Coordinates of C-alpha atoms and ligand atoms in Angstrom, one line a residue:
Chain A
M1 CA 0.0 0.0 0.0
S2 CA 2.7 2.4 1.0
L3 CA 4.5 1.6 -2.2
D4 CA 1.4 2.6 -4.2
L5 CA 1.3 5.8 -2.2
V6 CA 4.9 6.7 -3.1
L7 CA 4.3 5.8 -6.8
D8 CA 1.2 7.8 -6.9
W9 CA 3.0 10.8 -5.5
W10 CA 5.9 10.3 -7.9
V11 CA 3.6 10.4 -10.9
N12 CA 1.8 13.4 -9.7
N13 CA 4.9 15.4 -8.8
E14 CA 7.2 14.7 -11.6
R15 CA 7.8 18.4 -12.2
L16 CA 8.7 18.9 -8.6
I17 CA 11.1 16.0 -8.5
D18 CA 12.7 17.3 -11.7
L19 CA 13.2 20.6 -10.0
L20 CA 14.8 19.1 -6.9
V21 CA 17.1 16.9 -8.9
T22 CA 18.2 19.8 -11.0
A23 CA 18.7 21.9 -7.9
L24 CA 20.8 19.2 -6.2
G25 CA 22.9 19.0 -9.3
Q26 CA 23.5 22.7 -9.2
T27 CA 24.4 22.7 -5.6
I28 CA 26.9 19.9 -6.1
L29 CA 28.3 21.6 -9.1
M30 CA 28.7 24.9 -7.4
V31 CA 30.2 23.5 -4.2
S32 CA 32.6 21.1 -5.8
V33 CA 34.0 23.5 -8.4
A34 CA 34.2 26.3 -5.9
A35 CA 36.0 24.0 -3.4
A36 CA 38.4 22.8 -6.1
I37 CA 39.3 26.3 -7.1
G38 CA 39.4 27.2 -3.4
F39 CA 41.9 24.4 -2.7
I40 CA 44.1 25.2 -5.7
F41 CA 44.7 28.7 -4.3
G42 CA 44.0 28.1 -0.6
I43 CA 46.5 25.4 0.0
P44 CA 49.5 27.2 -1.3
L45 CA 48.3 30.3 0.5
G46 CA 48.0 28.4 3.8
V47 CA 51.4 26.9 3.2
L48 CA 52.9 30.3 2.6
L49 CA 51.2 31.7 5.7
H50 CA 52.8 28.9 7.7
L51 CA 56.2 29.1 6.2
T52 CA 56.6 32.9 6.5
K53 CA 55.9 32.9 10.2
E54 CA 58.6 34.2 12.5
S55 CA 59.9 30.7 13.3
G56 CA 59.0 29.3 9.9
L57 CA 61.2 27.8 7.2
L58 CA 61.0 30.9 5.0
S59 CA 60.5 33.4 7.7
N60 CA 59.4 36.7 6.3
G61 CA 57.5 38.9 8.7
R62 CA 56.4 41.5 6.2
L63 CA 54.9 39.0 3.7
N64 CA 53.3 37.1 6.6
K65 CA 51.6 40.2 7.9
S66 CA 50.3 41.4 4.5
L67 CA 49.0 37.9 3.7
G68 CA 47.4 37.7 7.1
V69 CA 45.6 41.1 6.6
V70 CA 44.3 40.0 3.1
V71 CA 43.1 36.7 4.4
N72 CA 41.3 38.4 7.4
I73 CA 39.6 40.8 5.1
G74 CA 38.3 38.0 3.0
R75 CA 37.1 36.2 6.1
S76 CA 35.3 39.1 7.6
I77 CA 33.1 40.1 4.7
P78 CA 29.7 38.4 5.0
F79 CA 29.1 36.1 2.1
I80 CA 25.9 37.7 0.9
I81 CA 27.8 41.0 0.7
L82 CA 30.7 39.5 -1.1
L83 CA 28.3 37.9 -3.6
V84 CA 27.0 41.3 -4.6
A85 CA 30.2 43.2 -4.3
L86 CA 32.0 40.8 -6.6
I87 CA 29.4 41.1 -9.4
P88 CA 31.7 43.3 -11.7
F89 CA 34.5 40.8 -11.2
T90 CA 32.2 37.9 -11.8
R91 CA 31.0 39.4 -15.0
F92 CA 34.6 39.9 -16.1
V93 CA 35.5 36.3 -15.4
V94 CA 32.5 34.3 -16.7
G95 CA 30.9 36.9 -18.9
S96 CA 27.7 37.1 -17.0
S97 CA 26.7 38.0 -13.5
I98 CA 23.8 35.5 -13.2
G99 CA 23.6 31.8 -13.4
T100 CA 25.3 28.8 -11.7
A101 CA 28.7 29.6 -13.2
A102 CA 28.4 33.2 -11.9
A103 CA 27.7 31.9 -8.4
I104 CA 30.8 29.8 -8.4
V105 CA 33.1 32.8 -8.6
P106 CA 32.1 34.4 -5.2
L107 CA 31.9 30.9 -3.6
A108 CA 35.5 30.2 -4.7
I109 CA 36.7 33.6 -3.6
A110 CA 35.1 33.1 -0.2
A111 CA 36.6 29.6 0.0
I112 CA 40.2 30.6 -0.6
P113 CA 41.0 32.5 2.7
F114 CA 38.8 30.1 4.6
I115 CA 40.8 27.1 3.4
A116 CA 44.1 29.0 3.8
R117 CA 43.5 29.5 7.5
L118 CA 42.4 25.9 8.0
V119 CA 45.4 24.6 6.2
E120 CA 47.7 26.9 8.2
G121 CA 46.2 25.4 11.3
A122 CA 46.7 21.8 10.0
L123 CA 50.4 22.6 9.3
L124 CA 50.8 24.1 12.8
E125 CA 50.0 20.6 14.2
V126 CA 53.1 19.1 12.5
P127 CA 55.8 18.8 15.1
S128 CA 58.6 21.2 14.4
G129 CA 61.1 18.3 15.1
L130 CA 60.0 16.7 11.8
V131 CA 61.0 19.7 9.8
E132 CA 64.3 19.9 11.7
A133 CA 65.0 16.2 11.0
A134 CA 64.3 16.7 7.3
Q135 CA 66.6 19.7 7.3
A136 CA 69.3 17.7 9.1
M137 CA 69.0 15.0 6.4
G138 CA 69.5 17.6 3.7
A139 CA 66.0 18.3 2.4
K140 CA 65.5 21.4 0.3
P141 CA 62.6 23.7 1.3
K142 CA 60.5 22.4 -1.6
Q143 CA 61.1 18.8 -0.5
I144 CA 60.2 19.7 3.1
I145 CA 56.9 21.1 1.9
L146 CA 56.0 18.2 -0.4
K147 CA 57.5 15.2 1.5
V148 CA 57.1 16.3 5.1
L149 CA 54.7 19.1 5.8
L150 CA 51.8 18.3 3.5
P151 CA 51.8 14.5 4.0
E152 CA 52.1 14.9 7.8
A153 CA 49.3 17.5 7.8
L154 CA 47.1 15.4 5.4
P155 CA 44.6 14.3 8.0
G156 CA 44.1 17.9 9.1
I157 CA 43.9 19.0 5.4
I158 CA 41.2 16.5 4.7
N159 CA 39.4 17.6 7.7
A160 CA 39.7 21.2 6.4
A161 CA 38.2 20.0 3.1
T162 CA 35.2 18.5 4.9
I163 CA 34.5 21.7 6.8
T164 CA 35.0 23.7 3.7
L165 CA 32.5 21.6 1.7
V166 CA 29.9 21.8 4.4
T167 CA 30.3 25.5 4.7
L168 CA 30.1 26.0 1.0
V169 CA 26.8 24.0 0.9
G170 CA 25.5 26.6 3.4
Y171 CA 26.8 29.5 1.4
S172 CA 25.4 28.1 -1.8
A173 CA 21.9 28.7 -0.4
M174 CA 22.5 32.4 -1.1
A175 CA 23.5 31.7 -4.7
G176 CA 19.8 32.2 -5.6
T177 CA 20.4 35.9 -5.2
V178 CA 22.4 35.8 -8.5
G179 CA 20.3 33.2 -10.1
G180 CA 22.7 30.4 -9.3
G181 CA 19.9 28.0 -8.5
G182 CA 20.6 25.1 -6.1
L183 CA 18.7 23.5 -3.3
G184 CA 18.8 26.5 -1.0
D185 CA 17.3 28.6 -3.7
V186 CA 14.4 26.2 -4.2
G187 CA 13.8 26.1 -0.5
I188 CA 13.6 29.9 -0.3
R189 CA 11.5 30.4 -3.4
Y190 CA 9.0 27.6 -2.7
G191 CA 9.1 27.4 1.1
Y192 CA 9.6 31.0 2.1
Q193 CA 8.0 32.9 -0.7
R194 CA 5.1 30.5 -1.7
F195 CA 4.6 29.0 1.8
D196 CA 5.0 25.5 0.3
A197 CA 6.1 23.7 3.5
A198 CA 6.4 20.3 1.8
V199 CA 9.0 21.5 -0.7
M200 CA 10.9 23.4 1.9
M201 CA 11.0 20.2 4.1
M202 CA 12.2 18.2 1.2
T203 CA 15.1 20.6 0.4
I204 CA 16.1 20.6 4.0
V205 CA 16.1 16.8 4.1
I206 CA 18.2 16.6 1.0
L207 CA 20.7 19.2 2.4
V208 CA 20.9 17.3 5.7
V209 CA 21.6 14.1 3.8
L210 CA 24.2 15.8 1.6
V211 CA 26.0 17.3 4.6
Q212 CA 25.9 13.9 6.3
V213 CA 27.4 12.2 3.3
I214 CA 30.2 14.8 3.0
Q215 CA 31.1 14.5 6.7
T216 CA 31.0 10.7 6.6
I217 CA 33.3 10.4 3.6
G218 CA 35.6 13.0 5.2
D219 CA 35.8 11.2 8.5
Y220 CA 36.4 7.9 6.7
L221 CA 39.3 9.4 4.6
V222 CA 40.9 11.0 7.7
K223 CA 40.8 7.7 9.4
R224 CA 42.4 6.0 6.4
V225 CA 45.3 8.4 6.2
D226 CA 45.9 9.1 9.9
H227 CA 48.7 6.9 11.3
R228 CA 49.5 9.1 14.3
Chain B
M1 CA 86.6 14.9 11.8
I2 CA 84.7 17.7 13.7
E3 CA 86.5 20.9 14.5
I4 CA 84.7 23.5 16.6
K5 CA 86.6 26.7 17.1
G6 CA 85.6 29.7 19.1
V7 CA 81.9 29.1 18.8
N8 CA 79.5 31.5 20.4
K9 CA 75.8 31.5 20.3
V10 CA 73.6 34.3 21.6
F11 CA 69.8 34.1 21.6
Y12 CA 67.8 37.2 22.0
Q13 CA 64.5 37.0 23.9
G14 CA 63.1 40.5 23.5
E15 CA 65.6 42.7 25.1
R16 CA 67.3 39.8 27.0
E17 CA 70.4 38.3 25.8
I18 CA 71.0 34.6 26.4
K19 CA 74.5 33.4 26.0
A20 CA 73.8 29.7 25.1
L21 CA 77.4 28.9 24.0
D22 CA 80.5 30.8 25.2
D23 CA 83.7 30.3 23.2
I24 CA 83.5 26.5 22.7
N25 CA 86.5 24.7 21.3
L26 CA 86.2 21.0 20.5
S27 CA 88.2 18.7 18.3
I28 CA 86.7 15.3 17.6
S29 CA 88.9 12.8 15.7
E30 CA 87.6 10.3 13.2
G31 CA 86.0 7.1 14.4
C32 CA 85.6 8.0 18.0
I33 CA 82.5 8.3 20.1
Y34 CA 82.6 11.7 21.8
G35 CA 80.2 12.5 24.6
V36 CA 79.1 16.0 25.7
I37 CA 77.5 16.0 29.1
G38 CA 75.7 18.8 30.9
S39 CA 72.7 19.5 32.9
S40 CA 69.4 21.0 31.5
G41 CA 69.9 24.3 29.8
A42 CA 73.6 24.0 29.7
G43 CA 73.6 24.5 25.9
K44 CA 74.1 20.9 24.8
S45 CA 71.3 20.9 22.2
T46 CA 72.5 24.3 20.9
L47 CA 76.0 22.9 20.6
I48 CA 75.1 19.8 18.6
R49 CA 72.7 21.8 16.4
C50 CA 75.6 24.1 15.6
V51 CA 77.5 21.1 14.1
N52 CA 75.1 20.8 11.2
L53 CA 74.1 24.4 11.3
L54 CA 70.5 23.8 12.3
E55 CA 71.6 26.7 14.5
R56 CA 74.0 29.2 13.1
P57 CA 76.7 30.1 15.6
T58 CA 76.8 33.8 16.3
Q59 CA 80.6 33.5 16.0
G60 CA 83.2 30.9 15.3
S61 CA 83.9 28.1 12.9
V62 CA 82.6 24.6 12.5
R63 CA 84.5 22.2 10.2
V64 CA 83.2 18.8 9.5
D65 CA 85.4 16.4 7.5
G66 CA 87.6 19.4 6.5
T67 CA 84.7 21.5 5.2
E68 CA 84.0 24.9 6.8
L69 CA 80.2 24.7 7.0
N70 CA 79.7 28.4 7.7
A71 CA 81.2 29.3 4.4
L72 CA 78.8 27.1 2.3
S73 CA 75.8 28.4 0.4
N74 CA 72.4 27.1 1.4
K75 CA 72.5 24.6 -1.5
E76 CA 76.0 23.4 -0.6
L77 CA 75.0 23.1 3.0
T78 CA 72.0 20.9 2.1
L79 CA 74.4 18.6 0.3
A80 CA 76.9 18.6 3.2
R81 CA 74.2 17.7 5.7
R82 CA 73.6 14.5 3.8
K83 CA 77.0 13.3 5.2
I84 CA 76.0 14.2 8.7
G85 CA 73.4 11.9 10.2
M86 CA 71.3 13.0 13.2
I87 CA 69.0 11.3 15.7
F88 CA 66.8 12.9 18.3
Q89 CA 65.4 12.4 21.8
H90 CA 61.8 12.2 20.4
F91 CA 62.9 10.2 17.3
N92 CA 61.2 12.6 14.8
L93 CA 59.9 9.9 12.5
L94 CA 57.2 10.8 10.0
S95 CA 53.9 9.4 11.1
S96 CA 52.6 9.3 7.6
R97 CA 55.3 7.0 6.4
T98 CA 56.0 3.3 7.1
V99 CA 59.2 2.2 8.7
F100 CA 60.5 1.4 5.2
D101 CA 59.6 4.8 3.7
N102 CA 61.0 6.6 6.7
V103 CA 64.4 5.0 6.3
G104 CA 64.3 5.5 2.6
L105 CA 63.4 9.3 2.9
P106 CA 67.0 10.6 2.8
L107 CA 67.7 8.6 -0.3
E108 CA 64.5 9.8 -1.9
L109 CA 65.6 13.4 -1.2
A110 CA 68.9 12.7 -2.9
G111 CA 67.1 11.3 -5.9
V112 CA 68.3 7.7 -5.6
S113 CA 66.5 5.1 -7.8
K114 CA 63.7 3.0 -6.3
Q115 CA 65.6 -0.3 -6.7
A116 CA 68.7 1.1 -5.0
I117 CA 66.6 2.5 -2.2
K118 CA 65.0 -0.9 -1.6
E119 CA 68.3 -2.6 -1.4
K120 CA 69.8 -0.1 1.0
V121 CA 66.8 0.2 3.2
D122 CA 66.4 -3.6 3.5
S123 CA 70.1 -4.0 4.5
L124 CA 69.7 -1.1 7.1
L125 CA 66.6 -2.6 8.6
E126 CA 68.5 -5.9 8.8
L127 CA 71.3 -4.1 10.6
V128 CA 69.1 -2.5 13.2
G129 CA 67.1 -5.7 13.6
L130 CA 63.7 -4.5 12.4
A131 CA 63.4 -6.2 9.0
E132 CA 60.0 -7.7 9.9
K133 CA 58.6 -4.3 10.9
K134 CA 59.2 -2.6 7.5
D135 CA 55.5 -2.1 6.7
S136 CA 54.5 -0.9 10.2
Y137 CA 53.8 2.7 11.0
P138 CA 55.9 4.5 13.7
A139 CA 52.9 4.8 15.9
N140 CA 52.9 1.0 16.4
L141 CA 56.5 0.8 17.5
S142 CA 58.0 1.0 21.0
G143 CA 60.4 3.8 21.8
G144 CA 63.5 1.6 21.3
Q145 CA 62.2 0.4 18.0
K146 CA 61.5 4.0 16.9
Q147 CA 65.1 5.0 17.8
R148 CA 66.4 2.0 15.7
V149 CA 64.4 3.2 12.7
A150 CA 65.8 6.7 13.3
I151 CA 69.3 5.3 13.4
A152 CA 68.7 3.3 10.2
R153 CA 67.4 6.5 8.6
A154 CA 70.4 8.5 9.7
L155 CA 72.7 5.9 8.2
A156 CA 70.9 5.8 4.9
S157 CA 73.0 8.3 3.1
D158 CA 76.3 6.8 4.4
P159 CA 77.2 9.7 6.7
K160 CA 80.7 10.1 8.1
V161 CA 79.3 11.6 11.3
L162 CA 76.4 10.8 13.5
L163 CA 75.0 13.4 15.9
C164 CA 72.9 12.1 18.8
D165 CA 70.8 14.6 20.7
E166 CA 69.8 12.9 23.9
A167 CA 69.0 9.8 21.9
T168 CA 68.4 7.6 24.9
S169 CA 66.8 10.1 27.3
A170 CA 63.2 8.9 26.5
L171 CA 64.1 5.3 26.9
D172 CA 64.2 2.9 29.9
P173 CA 67.6 1.6 31.1
A174 CA 67.5 -1.7 29.3
T175 CA 66.4 -0.2 26.0
T176 CA 69.0 2.5 26.5
Q177 CA 71.6 -0.1 26.7
S178 CA 70.5 -1.9 23.6
I179 CA 70.5 1.4 21.6
L180 CA 74.0 2.2 23.0
D181 CA 75.1 -1.3 21.9
L182 CA 73.8 -0.6 18.4
L183 CA 75.6 2.7 18.3
R184 CA 78.8 1.0 19.3
K185 CA 78.3 -1.6 16.6
I186 CA 77.8 1.0 13.8
N187 CA 80.7 3.0 15.1
K188 CA 83.0 -0.1 14.6
E189 CA 81.4 -1.4 11.5
F190 CA 81.4 1.9 9.5
N191 CA 84.2 3.8 11.3
L192 CA 81.5 6.3 12.0
T193 CA 82.4 9.3 14.2
I194 CA 79.7 9.8 16.8
L195 CA 79.0 13.0 18.7
L196 CA 76.6 12.3 21.5
I197 CA 75.1 14.6 24.0
T198 CA 73.4 13.5 27.2
H199 CA 72.8 14.5 30.7
E200 CA 73.5 11.0 32.0
M201 CA 77.1 10.1 32.9
A202 CA 76.1 6.4 32.7
V203 CA 75.7 6.8 28.9
V204 CA 79.1 8.5 28.6
K205 CA 80.7 5.8 30.8
S206 CA 79.2 3.0 28.8
I207 CA 80.2 4.0 25.2
C208 CA 82.2 7.2 24.9
S209 CA 86.0 7.3 24.5
D210 CA 86.2 11.0 25.2
V211 CA 83.9 13.4 27.0
A212 CA 83.4 17.2 27.3
I213 CA 81.6 18.7 30.2
I214 CA 79.5 21.8 29.5
G215 CA 78.0 24.1 32.1
G216 CA 76.3 27.4 31.6
G217 CA 77.3 27.5 27.9
K218 CA 81.0 27.0 28.7
L219 CA 83.1 23.9 28.2
V220 CA 84.6 23.3 31.6
E221 CA 86.5 20.1 31.1
Q222 CA 87.3 17.7 28.3
G223 CA 89.5 14.6 27.7
P224 CA 89.4 10.8 27.6
V225 CA 86.7 9.4 29.7
G226 CA 89.1 7.5 31.9
D227 CA 91.1 10.7 32.7
I228 CA 88.0 12.6 33.6
F229 CA 86.8 9.9 35.9
A230 CA 90.3 9.6 37.4
H231 CA 91.1 13.3 37.8
P232 CA 88.0 15.4 37.7
K233 CA 89.2 18.9 37.9
T234 CA 86.0 20.7 38.4
E235 CA 83.1 20.3 40.9
L236 CA 80.7 19.9 37.9
A237 CA 82.7 16.9 36.7
R238 CA 82.7 15.4 40.2
Q239 CA 79.0 15.9 40.4
F240 CA 78.4 14.0 37.2
I241 CA 80.7 11.2 38.3
R242 CA 78.9 10.9 41.6
S243 CA 75.6 10.9 39.8
T244 CA 76.5 7.5 38.3
L245 CA 76.9 6.1 41.8
D246 CA 73.6 6.8 43.5
L247 CA 74.2 5.8 47.0
S248 CA 71.7 6.8 49.6
I249 CA 71.4 6.0 53.3
P250 CA 68.8 3.4 54.1
E251 CA 65.6 4.8 55.8
D252 CA 66.1 3.0 59.1
Y253 CA 69.7 4.2 59.4
L254 CA 68.6 7.7 58.6
A255 CA 66.1 7.5 61.5
R256 CA 68.9 6.4 63.9
L257 CA 71.4 8.9 62.7
S258 CA 72.4 11.9 64.9
S259 CA 74.8 14.6 64.1
T260 CA 76.7 14.4 67.4
P261 CA 78.5 11.4 68.9
T262 CA 77.2 9.8 72.1
E263 CA 78.5 7.1 74.5
K264 CA 77.5 4.1 72.4
S265 CA 77.3 5.4 68.9
Y266 CA 79.5 4.7 65.9
P267 CA 80.3 7.0 63.0
L268 CA 78.7 6.3 59.6
V269 CA 81.2 7.4 56.9
R270 CA 81.1 7.9 53.2
L271 CA 84.3 7.0 51.4
E272 CA 84.8 8.2 47.9
F273 CA 87.3 6.5 45.8
T274 CA 88.6 8.4 42.8
G275 CA 91.2 7.8 40.2
A276 CA 93.7 9.6 42.5
S277 CA 93.1 7.2 45.4
V278 CA 95.9 4.7 46.3
D279 CA 95.1 1.5 44.6
A280 CA 95.6 -1.0 47.5
P281 CA 93.4 -3.3 49.6
I282 CA 92.8 -0.3 51.8
I283 CA 89.8 -1.4 53.9
S284 CA 91.4 -4.5 55.3
Q285 CA 94.6 -2.5 55.9
V286 CA 92.8 0.1 57.9
A287 CA 90.9 -2.6 59.9
R288 CA 94.1 -4.4 60.8
E289 CA 96.3 -1.4 61.5
F290 CA 93.9 0.6 63.7
N291 CA 92.1 -2.4 65.2
L292 CA 88.8 -1.3 63.7
D293 CA 85.8 -3.3 62.7
I294 CA 84.4 -2.0 59.5
S295 CA 80.9 -2.9 58.4
I296 CA 80.2 -2.0 54.8
L297 CA 76.6 -0.9 54.5
S298 CA 76.5 -0.5 50.8
S299 CA 79.0 0.2 48.1
N300 CA 79.0 1.1 44.5
M301 CA 82.4 0.6 42.9
D302 CA 83.0 0.9 39.2
Y303 CA 85.8 0.5 36.8
V304 CA 86.1 2.8 33.8
G305 CA 89.1 3.2 31.5
G306 CA 91.4 1.4 33.9
I307 CA 90.3 3.5 36.8
K308 CA 88.7 2.2 39.9
F309 CA 86.3 4.6 41.5
G310 CA 83.2 4.5 43.6
L311 CA 81.3 5.3 46.8
M312 CA 81.0 3.3 49.9
L313 CA 79.0 3.7 53.1
A314 CA 80.5 2.0 56.2
E315 CA 80.3 2.0 59.9
F316 CA 83.5 2.2 61.9
F317 CA 83.5 0.2 65.2
G318 CA 86.4 1.1 67.4
T319 CA 87.7 3.6 69.8
E320 CA 87.3 7.3 69.1
D321 CA 91.1 7.6 68.7
A322 CA 91.4 4.7 66.3
T323 CA 88.5 6.1 64.2
E324 CA 90.2 9.4 64.0
Q325 CA 93.6 7.9 63.0
A326 CA 91.9 5.7 60.4
I327 CA 90.2 8.7 58.8
T328 CA 93.4 10.6 58.6
F329 CA 95.1 7.6 57.0
L330 CA 92.3 7.2 54.5
K331 CA 92.5 10.9 53.6
K332 CA 96.3 10.5 53.1
S333 CA 95.5 7.7 50.7
K334 CA 93.5 10.2 48.6
I335 CA 90.2 8.7 49.6
E336 CA 87.6 11.4 50.4
V337 CA 86.0 10.7 53.7
E338 CA 82.9 12.3 55.0
V339 CA 81.4 11.5 58.4
L340 CA 77.7 11.5 57.7
G341 CA 76.7 11.2 61.4
Y342 CA 76.6 8.8 64.3
V343 CA 74.5 5.7 64.5
A344 CA 73.3 4.7 67.9
Ligands
ATP1 N1 65.6 29.3 20.1 C1 66.0 29.8 21.3 N2 65.6 31.1 21.7 C2 66.0 31.6 22.9 N3 66.7 30.9 23.8 C3 67.1 29.6 23.5 C4 66.7 29.0 22.3 N4 67.2 27.8 22.3 C5 67.9 27.6 23.4 N5 67.8 28.7 24.2 C6 68.4 28.9 25.5 O1 69.8 28.5 25.4 C7 70.2 27.8 26.6 C8 70.7 26.4 26.2 O2 69.6 25.7 25.6 P1 69.8 24.2 25.1 O3 68.6 23.7 24.5 O4 71.0 24.1 24.3 O5 70.1 23.4 26.5 P2 70.3 21.8 26.7 O6 71.6 21.7 27.4 O7 70.1 21.1 25.5 O8 69.2 21.5 27.8 P3 68.2 20.2 27.9 O9 69.0 19.2 28.6 O10 67.1 20.7 28.8 O11 67.8 19.9 26.5 C9 68.9 27.7 27.5 O12 69.0 28.8 28.4 C10 67.8 28.0 26.5 O13 66.8 28.7 27.2
MG2 MG1 68.5 19.7 24.8

């Protein structure tokens, strides 16, 4: 009987399901591309922040301070404001200021300083003795980064990735503002503006499951690579 | 092999100046095991870190195998360091790598081929007795095993010098001994020069041929281990020697001990034999000559580099006069005597 009910609902709501599936696809696309770009720039930035510290391998107080200021500015602007403020830049990069691609730009920009700080924190956990041991065995700075710092910080970096993805899922709800679509957008448009509680509930359930899946995979990977 | 000349190191902590090393001169010849001993904060770590320039001396020259390290460019220094192995108190193994990959790391850094790495690492793990642990991660090893891996790693690039910074300080006595045995073995096998720093005289006694004593950033004494044990010139040296002979008064004696003699009490004395002491069967001599009965409470005698030395706690049973004369005689024989009190 319950199967009949589900089937019945399915047939009657094909359009709605289409909408949700598309929205889920948009959310996943926005989050994953933005995270990928965020990591491409955020990891090196985090490494640089770590290395230029006073006691760091490539200690450079000036550079460290300037980078720190830039990162802090990026972190302190509320995402919804960043989204709007970046519109000219977004138009320059993707040729349009609306659509899913246009939403990816501010998401990626927001992700970079966020990831940089998390990576910096993960690197801080690596005991300084390991860097010293590597120096003592004749490792060049590049080798120390690639063979010691990053592999040793990998559990922390994967953790950072998990946190970033979950945060971006949250941010992506605001992407509707620039016509980016996604689950959050559906939830707001149907649930908030049209008082369709059922649709809103469904988007929430899907988001909860999505976040749960991200966290579970992240935790599993951390466990796999963590030999401490 | 290692020449340290006029090395000074000053740290600045805000406005404060910390003189960690003060005009250190050391010459360590090839193939020997050289110990540097000092208490906490004496500057030992700073000194050993100056040998591979992990710490740049504020002043002075450091030559290893004829090369003046201070004059090298960063790139050349990186290469020079490959000929200077180092092990640490806390092992500093990479937790993300297996035992095999940890030992292979220095070779990987030097761009050695996979096949050559495998051969070298397998033979090194055989040498340190951990062949069957090659796929384990450091987290699953005991302290002693970790230090063995660290030693294998330090040997991977065939260094001429091995620096050991408190390599046994985190280990229990039995494991310490096994690590020291391993160091002695590689010293012989590869004619490896070992510079070892420690705060335990027992370590020096057990494997070093020469020793330097460092206190407050200054080198206060140095020479062959036997000589230092035989003729310690400074109070610091004497302290370290004594620390190898922990001899405390048993609880119940301590309770019965008073600082002044009474009718029926006998002196409890501590005798310290040093390298300067007359080498003769002195206890029985004293007993016979002064008609004393000597009861040895505890004793800790040792033999290092042809020198007999040690501590002894004993009660002297005899007349007051005889006791006095005996003590004078012992002192003349260059045995240090201290009356700890009187036991009723
Ligand atoms: N990076 C640093 N900055 C400031 N002071 C330092 C630094 N490293 C060492 N010192 C100081 O130099 C002195 C010698 O330190 P060092 O670490 O060499 O002592 P140590 O003999 O190795 O002691 P321990 O047995 O506790 O390891 C200490 O007073 C210490 O506080
Ligand atoms: Mg130290």
